[in-house]
Tab-separated table of C-alpha atoms and ligand atoms in Angstrom:
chain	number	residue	atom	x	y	z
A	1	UNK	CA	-15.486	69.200	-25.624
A	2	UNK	CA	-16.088	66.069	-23.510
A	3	UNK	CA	-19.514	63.646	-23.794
A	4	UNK	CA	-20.146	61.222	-21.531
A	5	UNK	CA	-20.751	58.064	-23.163
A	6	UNK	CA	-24.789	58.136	-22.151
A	7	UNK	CA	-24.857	61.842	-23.768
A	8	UNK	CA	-23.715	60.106	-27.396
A	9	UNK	CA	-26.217	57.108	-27.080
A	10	UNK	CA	-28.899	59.937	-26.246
A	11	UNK	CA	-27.986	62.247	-29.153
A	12	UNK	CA	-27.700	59.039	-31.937
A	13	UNK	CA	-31.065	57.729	-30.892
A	14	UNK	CA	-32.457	61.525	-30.671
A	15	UNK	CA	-30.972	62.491	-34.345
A	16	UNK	CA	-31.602	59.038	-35.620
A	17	UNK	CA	-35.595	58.892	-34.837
A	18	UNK	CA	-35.396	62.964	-36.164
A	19	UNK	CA	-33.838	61.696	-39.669
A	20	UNK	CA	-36.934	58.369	-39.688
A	21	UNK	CA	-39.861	60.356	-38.914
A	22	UNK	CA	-38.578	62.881	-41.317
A	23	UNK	CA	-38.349	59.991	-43.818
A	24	UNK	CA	-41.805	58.590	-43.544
A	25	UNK	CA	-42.782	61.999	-44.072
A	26	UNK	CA	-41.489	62.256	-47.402
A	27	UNK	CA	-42.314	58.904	-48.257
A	28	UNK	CA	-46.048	59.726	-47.172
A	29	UNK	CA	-45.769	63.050	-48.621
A	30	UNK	CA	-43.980	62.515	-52.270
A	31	UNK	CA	-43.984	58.618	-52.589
A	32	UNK	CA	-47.412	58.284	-51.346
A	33	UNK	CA	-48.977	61.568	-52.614
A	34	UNK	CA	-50.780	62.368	-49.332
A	35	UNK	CA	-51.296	65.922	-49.022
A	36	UNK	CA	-53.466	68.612	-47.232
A	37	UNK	CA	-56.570	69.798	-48.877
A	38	UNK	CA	-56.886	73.386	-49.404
A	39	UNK	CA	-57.349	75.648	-46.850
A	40	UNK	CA	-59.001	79.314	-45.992
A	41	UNK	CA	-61.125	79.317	-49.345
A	42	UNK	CA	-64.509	80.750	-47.688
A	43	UNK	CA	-67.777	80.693	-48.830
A	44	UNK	CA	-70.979	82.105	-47.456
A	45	UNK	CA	-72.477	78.538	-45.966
A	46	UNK	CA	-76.025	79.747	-45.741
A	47	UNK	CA	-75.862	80.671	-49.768
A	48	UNK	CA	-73.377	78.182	-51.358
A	49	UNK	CA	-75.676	78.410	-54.138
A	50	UNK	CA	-73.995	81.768	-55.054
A	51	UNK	CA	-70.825	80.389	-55.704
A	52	UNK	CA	-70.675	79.074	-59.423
A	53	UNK	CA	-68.890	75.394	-58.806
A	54	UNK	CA	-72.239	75.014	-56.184
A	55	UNK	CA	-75.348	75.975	-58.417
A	56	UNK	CA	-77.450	73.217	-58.861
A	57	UNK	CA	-76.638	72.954	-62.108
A	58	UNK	CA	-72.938	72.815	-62.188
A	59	UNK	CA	-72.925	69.641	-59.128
A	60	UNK	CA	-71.271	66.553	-59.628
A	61	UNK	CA	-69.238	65.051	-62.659
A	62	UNK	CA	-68.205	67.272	-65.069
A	63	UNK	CA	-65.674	66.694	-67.936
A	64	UNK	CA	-63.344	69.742	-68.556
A	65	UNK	CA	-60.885	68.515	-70.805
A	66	UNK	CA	-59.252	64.735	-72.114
A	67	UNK	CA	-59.062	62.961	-68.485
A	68	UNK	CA	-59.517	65.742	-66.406
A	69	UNK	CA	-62.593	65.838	-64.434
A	70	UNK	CA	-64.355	68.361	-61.651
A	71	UNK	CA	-66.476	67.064	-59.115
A	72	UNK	CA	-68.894	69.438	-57.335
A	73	UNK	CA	-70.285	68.181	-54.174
A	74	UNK	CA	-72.609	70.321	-51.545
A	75	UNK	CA	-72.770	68.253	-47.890
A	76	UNK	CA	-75.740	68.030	-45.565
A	77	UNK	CA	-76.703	65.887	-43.140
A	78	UNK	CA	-76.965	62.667	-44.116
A	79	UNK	CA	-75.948	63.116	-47.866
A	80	UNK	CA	-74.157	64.176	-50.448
A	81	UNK	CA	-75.873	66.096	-53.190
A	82	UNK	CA	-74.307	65.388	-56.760
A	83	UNK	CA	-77.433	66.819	-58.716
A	84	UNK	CA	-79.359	65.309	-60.852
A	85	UNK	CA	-79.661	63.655	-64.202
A	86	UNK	CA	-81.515	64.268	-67.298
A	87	UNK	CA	-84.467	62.527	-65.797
A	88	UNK	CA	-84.557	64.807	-62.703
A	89	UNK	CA	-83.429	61.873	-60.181
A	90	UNK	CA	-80.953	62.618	-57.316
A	91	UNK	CA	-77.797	61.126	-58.824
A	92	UNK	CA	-75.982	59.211	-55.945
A	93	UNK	CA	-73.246	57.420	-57.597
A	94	UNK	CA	-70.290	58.254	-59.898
A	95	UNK	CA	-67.754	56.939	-62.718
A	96	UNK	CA	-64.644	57.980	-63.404
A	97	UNK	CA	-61.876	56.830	-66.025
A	98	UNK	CA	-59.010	54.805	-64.648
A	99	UNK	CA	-55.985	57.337	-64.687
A	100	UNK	CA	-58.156	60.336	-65.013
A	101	UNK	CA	-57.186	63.721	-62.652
A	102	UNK	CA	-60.282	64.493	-60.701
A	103	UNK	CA	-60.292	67.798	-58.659
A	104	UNK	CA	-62.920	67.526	-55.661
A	105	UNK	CA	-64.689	70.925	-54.277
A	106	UNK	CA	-66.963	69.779	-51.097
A	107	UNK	CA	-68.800	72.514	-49.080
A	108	UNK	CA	-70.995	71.777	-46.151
A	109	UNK	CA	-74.804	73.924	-45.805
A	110	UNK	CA	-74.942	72.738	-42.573
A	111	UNK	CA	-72.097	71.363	-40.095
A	112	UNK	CA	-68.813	69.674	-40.192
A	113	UNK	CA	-68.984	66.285	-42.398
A	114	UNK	CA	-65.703	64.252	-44.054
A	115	UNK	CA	-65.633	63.334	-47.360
A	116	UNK	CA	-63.364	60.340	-47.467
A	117	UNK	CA	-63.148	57.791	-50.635
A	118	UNK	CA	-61.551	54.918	-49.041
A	119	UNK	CA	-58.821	53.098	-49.948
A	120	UNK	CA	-57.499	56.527	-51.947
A	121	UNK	CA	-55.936	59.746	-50.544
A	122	UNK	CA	-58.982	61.727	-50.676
A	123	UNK	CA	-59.487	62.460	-47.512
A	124	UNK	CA	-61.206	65.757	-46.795
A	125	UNK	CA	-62.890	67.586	-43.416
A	126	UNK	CA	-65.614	69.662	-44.805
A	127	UNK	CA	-66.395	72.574	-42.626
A	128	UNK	CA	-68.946	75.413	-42.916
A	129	UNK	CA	-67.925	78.457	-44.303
A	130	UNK	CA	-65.107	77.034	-46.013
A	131	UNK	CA	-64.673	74.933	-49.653
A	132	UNK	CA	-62.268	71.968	-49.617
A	133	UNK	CA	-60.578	70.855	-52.523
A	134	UNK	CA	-58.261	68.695	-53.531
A	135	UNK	CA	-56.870	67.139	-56.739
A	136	UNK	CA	-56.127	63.503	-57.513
A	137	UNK	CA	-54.892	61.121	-59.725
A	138	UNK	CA	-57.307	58.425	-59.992
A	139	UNK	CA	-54.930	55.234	-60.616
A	140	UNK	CA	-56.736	52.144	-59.366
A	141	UNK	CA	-59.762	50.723	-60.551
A	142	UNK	CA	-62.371	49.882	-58.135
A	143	UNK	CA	-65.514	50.969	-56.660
A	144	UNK	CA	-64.843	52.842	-53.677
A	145	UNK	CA	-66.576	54.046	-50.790
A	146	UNK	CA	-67.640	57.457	-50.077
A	147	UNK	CA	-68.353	58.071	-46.587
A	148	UNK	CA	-68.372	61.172	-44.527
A	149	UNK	CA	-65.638	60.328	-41.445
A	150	UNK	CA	-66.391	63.202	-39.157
A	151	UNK	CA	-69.256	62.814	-36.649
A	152	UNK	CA	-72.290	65.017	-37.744
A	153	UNK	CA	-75.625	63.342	-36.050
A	154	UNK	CA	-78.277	60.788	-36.165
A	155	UNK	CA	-77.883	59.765	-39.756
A	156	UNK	CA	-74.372	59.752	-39.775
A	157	UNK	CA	-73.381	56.667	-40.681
A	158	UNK	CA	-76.035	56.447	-43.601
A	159	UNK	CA	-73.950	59.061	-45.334
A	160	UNK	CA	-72.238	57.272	-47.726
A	161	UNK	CA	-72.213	56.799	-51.500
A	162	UNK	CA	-70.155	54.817	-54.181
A	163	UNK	CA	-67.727	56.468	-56.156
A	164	UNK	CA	-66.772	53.675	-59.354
A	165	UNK	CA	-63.238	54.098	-61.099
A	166	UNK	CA	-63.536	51.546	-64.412
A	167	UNK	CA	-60.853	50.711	-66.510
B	201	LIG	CU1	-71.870	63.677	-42.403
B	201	LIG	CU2	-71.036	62.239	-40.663
């Protein structure tokens, strides 16, 4: 079988950008540790209440074991509602261990916010009728930003909270 010599050119370059973009993918996906969050775990928006990680009692920190950690977090426009503490105040900022695994669970009552901590790989859409979760190592410490990233009205860019990872 014959190639013309611009049919080899055009097949290297075509396999060769195949084999980098494949590359950075792993490199994102296994180097990096940037991953999906879950997907098609539903919940009945109008009553996340009913759902054990979402009773009032059960959101935000909670230790389950030596460095692992759950965080339970119910969206609404503009905030994010982490319960609150002994005294009854709305808690509105969070610390974690350096090195500790945290799994995040986010639902929305109301419409579609993000739930990005910045500068890490949690990066979540939170959509009604559906829990996001995802786990993560938390290896740097920092405070970091909480913001929501998806468009969701007026107050929108008020939505945002600290999230504080000490060493
Ligand atoms: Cu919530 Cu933007």
């Amino acid at each position: 079988m014959h190639f013309h010599k611009f049919e080899k050119i055009w097949l290297t370059f075509g396999i060769g950008a195949l084999v980098l973009f494949l590359v950075i993918l792993g490199y994102g996906a296994f180097y990096l540790g940037t991953h999906p969050q879950s997907h098609g775990v539903t919940i009945d928006p109008q009553n996340v209440e009913a759902h054990e990680a979402f009773k009032p009692e059960n959101l935000g920190l909670t230790k389950v074991d030596e460095d692992r950690y759950i965080v339970n977090v119910v969206a609404s426009a503009f905030h994010y509602d982490f319960g609150v503490d002994a005294d009854g105040n709305a808690i509105n900022h969070i610390e974690i261990p350096k090195g500790a695994t945290v799994l995040f669970q986010v639902v929305t009552k109301d419409v579609i916010h993000g739930f990005n901590i910045a500068g890490t790989n949690v990066n979540m859409m939170v959509e009604p009728g559906y829990i996001s979760s995802m786990e993560v190592e938390m290896n740097q410490a920092a405070e970091f930003t909480l913001l929501c990233n998806e468009y969701c009205g007026i107050g929108h860019h008020m939505m945002y909270t600290t999230v504080e990872v000490y060493q």
